[in-house]
XYZ file of C-alpha atoms in Angstrom:
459
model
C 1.449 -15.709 32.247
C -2.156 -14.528 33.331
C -4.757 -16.632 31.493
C -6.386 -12.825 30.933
C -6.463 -11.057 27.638
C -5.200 -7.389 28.404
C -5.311 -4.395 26.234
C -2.953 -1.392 27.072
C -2.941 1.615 25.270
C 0.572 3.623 25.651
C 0.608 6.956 26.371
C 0.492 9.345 24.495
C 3.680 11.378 23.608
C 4.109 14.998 23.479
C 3.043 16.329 20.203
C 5.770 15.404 17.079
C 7.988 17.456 14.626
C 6.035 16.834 11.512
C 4.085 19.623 9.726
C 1.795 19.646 7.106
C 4.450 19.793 4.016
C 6.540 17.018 5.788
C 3.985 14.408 5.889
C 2.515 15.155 2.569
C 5.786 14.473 1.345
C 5.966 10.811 2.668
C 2.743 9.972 1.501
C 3.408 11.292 -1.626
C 6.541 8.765 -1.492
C 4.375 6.234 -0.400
C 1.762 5.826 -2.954
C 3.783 6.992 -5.875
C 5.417 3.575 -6.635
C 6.329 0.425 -8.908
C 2.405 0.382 -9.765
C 2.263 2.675 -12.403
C 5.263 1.767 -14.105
C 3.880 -2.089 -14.231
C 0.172 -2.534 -14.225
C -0.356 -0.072 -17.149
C 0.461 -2.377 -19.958
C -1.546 -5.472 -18.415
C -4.074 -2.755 -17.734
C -4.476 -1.541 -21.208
C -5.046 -4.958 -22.487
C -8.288 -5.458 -20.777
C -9.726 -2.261 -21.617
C -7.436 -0.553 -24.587
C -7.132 3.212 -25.530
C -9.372 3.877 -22.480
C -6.942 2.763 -19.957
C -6.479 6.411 -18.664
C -9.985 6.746 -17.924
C -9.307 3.544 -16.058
C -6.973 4.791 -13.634
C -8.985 7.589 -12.831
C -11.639 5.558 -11.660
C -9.005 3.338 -10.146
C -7.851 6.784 -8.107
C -11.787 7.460 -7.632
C -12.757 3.983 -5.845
C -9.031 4.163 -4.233
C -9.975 7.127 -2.303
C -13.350 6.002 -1.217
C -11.679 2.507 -0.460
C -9.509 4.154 1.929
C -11.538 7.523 3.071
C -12.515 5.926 6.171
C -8.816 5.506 7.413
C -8.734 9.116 6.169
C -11.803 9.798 8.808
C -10.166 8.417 11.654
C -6.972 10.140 11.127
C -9.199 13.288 11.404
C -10.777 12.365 14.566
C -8.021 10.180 16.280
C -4.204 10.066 16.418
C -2.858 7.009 15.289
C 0.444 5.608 15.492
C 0.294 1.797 15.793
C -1.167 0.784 12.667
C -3.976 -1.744 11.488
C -3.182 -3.682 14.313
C -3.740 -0.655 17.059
C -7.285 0.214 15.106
C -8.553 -3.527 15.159
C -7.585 -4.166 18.879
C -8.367 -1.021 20.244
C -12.039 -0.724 18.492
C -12.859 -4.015 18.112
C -10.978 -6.449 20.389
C -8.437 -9.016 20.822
C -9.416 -11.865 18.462
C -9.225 -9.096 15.769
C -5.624 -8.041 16.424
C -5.057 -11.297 15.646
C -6.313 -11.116 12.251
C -4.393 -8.438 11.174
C -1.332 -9.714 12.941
C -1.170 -13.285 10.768
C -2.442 -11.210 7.705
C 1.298 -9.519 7.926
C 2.614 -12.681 7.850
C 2.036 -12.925 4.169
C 1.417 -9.478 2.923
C 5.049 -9.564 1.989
C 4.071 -11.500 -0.812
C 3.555 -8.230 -2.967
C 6.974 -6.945 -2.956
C 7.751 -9.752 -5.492
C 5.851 -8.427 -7.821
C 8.195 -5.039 -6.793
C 11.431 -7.602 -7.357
C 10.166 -8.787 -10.772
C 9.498 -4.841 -12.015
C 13.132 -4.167 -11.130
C 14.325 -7.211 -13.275
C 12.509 -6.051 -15.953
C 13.694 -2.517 -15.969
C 16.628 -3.610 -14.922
C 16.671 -5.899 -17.991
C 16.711 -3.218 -20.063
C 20.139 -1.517 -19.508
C 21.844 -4.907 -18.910
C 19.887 -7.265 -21.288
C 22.487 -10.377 -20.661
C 20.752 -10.699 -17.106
C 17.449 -12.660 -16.551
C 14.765 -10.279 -14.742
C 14.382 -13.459 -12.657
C 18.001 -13.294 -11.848
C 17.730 -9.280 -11.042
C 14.719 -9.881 -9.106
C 16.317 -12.181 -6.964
C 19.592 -10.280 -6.641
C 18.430 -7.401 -6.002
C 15.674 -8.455 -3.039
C 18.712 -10.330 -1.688
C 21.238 -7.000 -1.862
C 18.320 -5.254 0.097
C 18.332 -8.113 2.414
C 21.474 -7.576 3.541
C 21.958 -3.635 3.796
C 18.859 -3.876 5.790
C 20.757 -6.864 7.865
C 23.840 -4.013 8.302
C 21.326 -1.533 9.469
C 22.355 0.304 6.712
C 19.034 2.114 6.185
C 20.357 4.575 3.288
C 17.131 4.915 1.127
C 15.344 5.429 4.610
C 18.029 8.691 5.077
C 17.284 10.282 2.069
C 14.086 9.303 1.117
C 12.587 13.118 1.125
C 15.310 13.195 -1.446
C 14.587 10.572 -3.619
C 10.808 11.261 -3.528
C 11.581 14.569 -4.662
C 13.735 13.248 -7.670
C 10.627 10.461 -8.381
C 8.306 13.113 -8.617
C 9.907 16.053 -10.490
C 11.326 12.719 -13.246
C 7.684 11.980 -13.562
C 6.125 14.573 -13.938
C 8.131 16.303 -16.660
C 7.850 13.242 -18.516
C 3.930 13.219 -18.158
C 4.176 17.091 -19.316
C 6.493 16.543 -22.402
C 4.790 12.844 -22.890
C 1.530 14.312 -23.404
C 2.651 16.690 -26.126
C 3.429 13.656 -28.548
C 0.448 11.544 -28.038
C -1.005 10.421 -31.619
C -3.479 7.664 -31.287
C -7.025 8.160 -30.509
C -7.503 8.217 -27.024
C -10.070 10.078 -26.646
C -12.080 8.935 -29.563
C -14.744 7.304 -27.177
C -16.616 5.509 -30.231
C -13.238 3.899 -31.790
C -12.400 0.440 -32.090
C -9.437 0.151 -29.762
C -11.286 1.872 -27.053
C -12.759 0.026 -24.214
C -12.267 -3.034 -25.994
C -13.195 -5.813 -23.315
C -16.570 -3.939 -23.097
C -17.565 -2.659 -19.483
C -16.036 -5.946 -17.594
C -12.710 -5.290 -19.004
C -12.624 -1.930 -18.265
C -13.789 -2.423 -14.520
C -11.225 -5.044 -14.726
C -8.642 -3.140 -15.773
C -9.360 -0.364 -12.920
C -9.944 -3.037 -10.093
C -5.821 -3.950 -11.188
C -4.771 -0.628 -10.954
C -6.624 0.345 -7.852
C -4.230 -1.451 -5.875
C -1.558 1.135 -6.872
C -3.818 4.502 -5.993
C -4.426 4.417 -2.243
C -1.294 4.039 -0.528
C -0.914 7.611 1.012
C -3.707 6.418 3.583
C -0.483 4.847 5.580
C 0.393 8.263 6.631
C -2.329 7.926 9.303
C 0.180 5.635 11.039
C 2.673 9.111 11.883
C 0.466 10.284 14.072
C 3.042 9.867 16.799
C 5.670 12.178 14.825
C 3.366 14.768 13.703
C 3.027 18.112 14.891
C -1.244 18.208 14.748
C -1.979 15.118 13.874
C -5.651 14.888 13.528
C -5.429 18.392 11.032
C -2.420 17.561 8.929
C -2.470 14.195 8.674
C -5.996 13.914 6.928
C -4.932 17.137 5.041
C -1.514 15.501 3.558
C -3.379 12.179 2.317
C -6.203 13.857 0.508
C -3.731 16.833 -1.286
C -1.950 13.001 -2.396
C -4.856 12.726 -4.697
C -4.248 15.795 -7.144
C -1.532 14.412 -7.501
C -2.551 10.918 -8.566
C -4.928 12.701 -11.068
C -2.300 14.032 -12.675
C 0.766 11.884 -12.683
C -1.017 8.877 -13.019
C -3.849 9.429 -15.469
C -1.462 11.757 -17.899
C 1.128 8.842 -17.406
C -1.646 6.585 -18.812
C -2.258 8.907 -21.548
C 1.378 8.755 -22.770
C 1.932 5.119 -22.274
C -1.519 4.007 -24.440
C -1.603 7.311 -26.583
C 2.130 7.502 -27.962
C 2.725 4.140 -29.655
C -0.392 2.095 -31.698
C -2.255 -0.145 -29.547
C -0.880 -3.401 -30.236
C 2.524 -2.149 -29.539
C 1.621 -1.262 -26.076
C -1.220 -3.545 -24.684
C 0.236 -6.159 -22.262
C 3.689 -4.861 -22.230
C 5.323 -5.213 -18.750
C 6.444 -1.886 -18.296
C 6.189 1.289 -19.983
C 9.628 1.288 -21.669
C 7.754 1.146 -25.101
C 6.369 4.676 -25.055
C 9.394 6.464 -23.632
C 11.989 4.580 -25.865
C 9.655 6.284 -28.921
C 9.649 9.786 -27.688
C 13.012 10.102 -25.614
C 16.323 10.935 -27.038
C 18.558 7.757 -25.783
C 21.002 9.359 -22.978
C 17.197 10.991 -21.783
C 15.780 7.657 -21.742
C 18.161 6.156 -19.655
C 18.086 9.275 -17.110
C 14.480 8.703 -16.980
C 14.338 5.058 -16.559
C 16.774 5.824 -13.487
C 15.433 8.572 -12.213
C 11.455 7.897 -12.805
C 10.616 3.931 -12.703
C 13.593 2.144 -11.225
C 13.804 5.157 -8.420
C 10.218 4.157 -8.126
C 10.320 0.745 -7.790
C 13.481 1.003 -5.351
C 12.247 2.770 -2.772
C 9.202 0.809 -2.651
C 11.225 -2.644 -2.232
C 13.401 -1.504 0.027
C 10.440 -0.498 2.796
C 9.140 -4.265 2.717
C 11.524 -4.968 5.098
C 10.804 -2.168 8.242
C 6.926 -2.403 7.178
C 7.134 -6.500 8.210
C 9.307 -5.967 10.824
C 7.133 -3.944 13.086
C 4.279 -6.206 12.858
C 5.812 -9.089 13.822
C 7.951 -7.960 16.127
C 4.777 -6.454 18.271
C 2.743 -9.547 17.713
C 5.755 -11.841 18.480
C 5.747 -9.127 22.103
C 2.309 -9.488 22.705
C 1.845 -13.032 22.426
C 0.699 -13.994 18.607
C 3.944 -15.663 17.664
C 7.005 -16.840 19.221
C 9.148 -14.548 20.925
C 12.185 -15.838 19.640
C 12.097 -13.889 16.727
C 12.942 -10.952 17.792
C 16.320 -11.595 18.040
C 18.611 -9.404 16.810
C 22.184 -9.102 15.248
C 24.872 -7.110 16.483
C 23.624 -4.217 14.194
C 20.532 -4.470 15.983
C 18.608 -6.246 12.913
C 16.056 -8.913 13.694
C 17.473 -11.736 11.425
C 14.796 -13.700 11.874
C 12.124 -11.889 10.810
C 14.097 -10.101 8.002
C 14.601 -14.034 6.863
C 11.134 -14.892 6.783
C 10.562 -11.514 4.762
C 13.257 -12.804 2.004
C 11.682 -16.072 1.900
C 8.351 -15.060 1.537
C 9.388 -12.411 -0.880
C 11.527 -15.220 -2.686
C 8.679 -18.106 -3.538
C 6.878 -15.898 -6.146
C 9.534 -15.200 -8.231
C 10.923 -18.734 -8.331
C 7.654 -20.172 -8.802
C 7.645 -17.775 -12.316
C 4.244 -15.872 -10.781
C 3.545 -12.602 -12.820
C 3.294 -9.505 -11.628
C -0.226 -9.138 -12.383
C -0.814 -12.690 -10.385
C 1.303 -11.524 -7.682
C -1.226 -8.441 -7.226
C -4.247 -10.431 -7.494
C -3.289 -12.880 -4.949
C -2.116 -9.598 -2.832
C -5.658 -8.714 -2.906
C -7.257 -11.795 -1.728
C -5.447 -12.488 1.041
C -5.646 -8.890 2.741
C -9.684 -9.042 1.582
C -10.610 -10.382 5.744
C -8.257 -8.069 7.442
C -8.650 -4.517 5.085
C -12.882 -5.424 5.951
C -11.975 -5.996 9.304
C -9.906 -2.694 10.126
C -13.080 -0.656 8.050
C -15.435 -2.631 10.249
C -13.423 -1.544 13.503
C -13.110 2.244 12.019
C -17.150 2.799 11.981
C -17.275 1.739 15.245
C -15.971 4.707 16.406
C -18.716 6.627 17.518
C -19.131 3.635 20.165
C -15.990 3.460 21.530
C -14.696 7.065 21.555
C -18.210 9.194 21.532
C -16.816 12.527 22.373
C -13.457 12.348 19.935
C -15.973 11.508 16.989
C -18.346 14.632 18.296
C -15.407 16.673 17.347
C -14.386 15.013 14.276
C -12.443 17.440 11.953
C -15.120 16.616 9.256
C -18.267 17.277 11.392
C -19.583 14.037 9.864
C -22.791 12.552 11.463
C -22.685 8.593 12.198
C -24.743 7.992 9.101
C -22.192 9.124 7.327
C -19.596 7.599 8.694
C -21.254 4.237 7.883
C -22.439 4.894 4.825
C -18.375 5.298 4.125
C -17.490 2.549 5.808
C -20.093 0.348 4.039
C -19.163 1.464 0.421
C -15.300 0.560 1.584
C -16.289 -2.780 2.053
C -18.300 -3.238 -0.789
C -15.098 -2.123 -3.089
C -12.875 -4.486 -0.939
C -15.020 -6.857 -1.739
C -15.573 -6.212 -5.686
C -11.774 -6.747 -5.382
C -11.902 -9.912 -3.335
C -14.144 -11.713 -5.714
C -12.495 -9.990 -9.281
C -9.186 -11.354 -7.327
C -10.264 -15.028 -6.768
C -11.422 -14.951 -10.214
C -8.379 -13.897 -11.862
C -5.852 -16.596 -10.538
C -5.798 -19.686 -10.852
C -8.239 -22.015 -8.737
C -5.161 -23.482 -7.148
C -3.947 -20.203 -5.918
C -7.413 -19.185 -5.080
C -8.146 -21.826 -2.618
C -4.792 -21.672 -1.397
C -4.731 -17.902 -0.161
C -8.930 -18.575 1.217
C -7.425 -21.522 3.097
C -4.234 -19.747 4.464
C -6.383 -16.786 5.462
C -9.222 -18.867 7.399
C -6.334 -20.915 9.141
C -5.256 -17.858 10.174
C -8.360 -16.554 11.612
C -8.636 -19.834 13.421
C -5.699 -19.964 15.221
C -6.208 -16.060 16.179
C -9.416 -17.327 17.519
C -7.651 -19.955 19.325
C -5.294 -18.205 21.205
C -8.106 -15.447 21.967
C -9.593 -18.399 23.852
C -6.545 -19.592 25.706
C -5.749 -16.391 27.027
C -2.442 -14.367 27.883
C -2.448 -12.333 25.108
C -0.956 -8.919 26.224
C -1.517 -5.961 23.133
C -0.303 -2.406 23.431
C -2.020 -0.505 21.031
C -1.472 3.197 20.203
C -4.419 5.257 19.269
C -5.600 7.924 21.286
C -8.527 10.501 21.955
C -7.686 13.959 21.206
C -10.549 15.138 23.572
C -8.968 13.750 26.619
C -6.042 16.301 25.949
C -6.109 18.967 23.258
C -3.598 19.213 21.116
C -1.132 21.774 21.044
C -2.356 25.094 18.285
């Protein structure tokens, strides 16, 4: 192997089959998830009646958070990921970063696992949600080892199903709300003071962004640097409503102490759902939810590792495969990770905290890459579908890392020291040794973005 680091960009395909309606579909699918049906409760006791006004500025610092992925989706088309973005706009030792990062980003799907044990939990109280948790990670496990991809067949479906559940209960919810939650001056309203409440919305946050991963279809889409940016902002409406009115309903149905710190939002619909309705919802709405979020954990590691293990990051003996064509390996590493929280009895709130931490260097380093497009790809960025200026762009860019950072620091604050040096330490090694190996050389990376002005896309 050539002591060289090279960086290859594939070529780019023909344009994809994915219109506008298509792909705001799976971002809808993708943001709309286990995190509203969890973090409410734990939400709502930092910050009380006002927990809806929470989310919404949760959904608010989400979007600027995440608007400059949003910007480059309008001015490039994307396909590889974080790891294409870093590599491709700011260089090898970078693509490093992000490729060790995904070796322990799988550490939030057990806070997924442990919501599905205690829904779960629910309808067959005789079972642990520890015991669910680990079951039902381990079920996924395999049908993902069979390359039995089901949820990934019908997802459209199930997202549909997720969304119409929700949103008639939001609608019918917020006809029997009864406490006073929009009695600003009352005592059960914002009742950790302005830290709680910030608190409460830096928790949540990590639930209101997730349509931003729709940049990464660029390869399938039809006019990629129109519809994608288009699909992830319409997600937001969307948020507003479902997510805010399901905050409403969860803190505004029940009195306060009956709801504050609960671990799901079971309370509320119990008290205003007839029972054979409750169960259809809790099917239909948060365990449909929750589901199809766990279940992606799997193809969303995969990838990753599988191109870092190709170009050189980790060993390529991982990417061996079973007869069904399933890389065991990998998939095994996913469990395990997966695995430690929940037998370690982490909450799910923990869980999300450490989450945040240890994607703080890589989510600052993919930003940082982002604003350097007007460097890098001068003549894409003239004809940016926003018409932004490059002030603009980093001004964006700088208030994204300033939020990633207000989460960083709330993060380390709210686990335990232990935990917090931990994930710094694991996250530093990992820099190190991505440093390292930038050093030694014969790293290969393909990366796939590429520069609509070289060749216009198709009208």
């Amino acid at each position: 192997m050539s002591n060289k680091n090279l960086i290859v960009n594939t070529p780019e395909p023909k344009p994809g089959i994915l219109e506008r309606g298509d792909l705001f579909a799976i971002a809808v699918g993708m943001v709309i998830g286990s995190g509203m049906v969890t973090l409410i409760g734990p939400a709502m006791a930092m910050t009380g009646y006002s927990v809806w006004l929470a989310y919404l500025t949760a959904i608010v610092m989400g979007f600027f958070m995440v608007f400059p992925y949003i910007i480059l989706g309008g001015t490039m088309r994307v396909a590889g990921g974080p790891y294409s973005i870093v590599t491709n706009l700011s260089g090898v030792s970078a693509g490093g970063l992000v490729a060790y990062t995904k070796l322990v980003t799988p550490i939030l799907n057990s806070s997924f696992a442990l919501a599905l044990g205690l829904y779960v939990n629910n309808l067959l109280p005789g079972i642990t949600v520890k015991a669910i948790a680990v079951v039902g990670i381990c079920i996924l496990f395999v049908l993902n080892l069979l390359g039995m991809d089901i949820f990934a067949k019908v997802s459209k479906i199930l997202s549909t199903i997720l969304l119409i559940t929700m949103v008639l209960y939001v609608i019918f919810g917020l006809t029997q709300i009864k406490q006073p939650i929009f009695q600003f001056s009352g005592d059960k309203m914002f009742t950790g003071g302005f830290k709680g409440f910030m608190l409460a919305a830096l928790l949540l946050i990590n639930s209101a962004n997730g349509y931003y991963n729709i940049l990464w279809y660029g390869k399938d889409a039809k006019k990629a640097t129109k519809d994608v940016p288009f699909a992830s902002m319409a997600c937001v409406p969307c948020l507003l409503f479902i997510y805010v009115g399901l905050a409403m309903v969860t803190g505004g149905v029940l009195p306060h102490d009956e709801v504050a710190g609960a671990p799901t939002i079971l309370p509320a619909a119990q008290a205003i759902l007839p029972g054979a309705v409750y169960k259809i919802f809790m099917i239909g709405g948060p365990i449909m939810a929750i589901i199809t979020t766990l279940n992606g954990v799997f193809n969303d590691v995969r990838y990753p590792l599988a191109q870092a293990a190709k170009d050189g990051w980790l060993p390529k003996f991982i990417l061996k495969e079973n007869r069904f064509g399933a890389p065991y390996l990998i998939y095994t590493y996913t469990l395990i990770v997966v695995l430690i929280p929940i037998v370690s009895d982490m909450s799910i709130v923990t869980i999300t905290n450490i989450f945040q931490v240890i994607t703080f260097f890589m989510n600052v380093t993919v930003v940082y890459a982002i604003s350097r497009l007007p460097k890098r790809y001068p003549e894409a960025w003239v004809k940016n579908k926003f018409h932004f200026s490059n002030g603009a762009l980093y001004t964006f860019c700088t208030v994204s890392i300033i939020i990633y950072t207000v989460i960083f620091v709330k993060g380390i604050f709210s686990i335990k020291v232990s935990y917090a040096v931990a994930a710094v330490i694991v996250m530093l090694a990992l820099i190190l040794i991505g440093i390292y190996l930038t050093k030694k050389g014969g790293i290969r990376i393909e990366t796939s973005l590429w520069d609509p002005s070289v060749k216009k896309e198709e009208k």
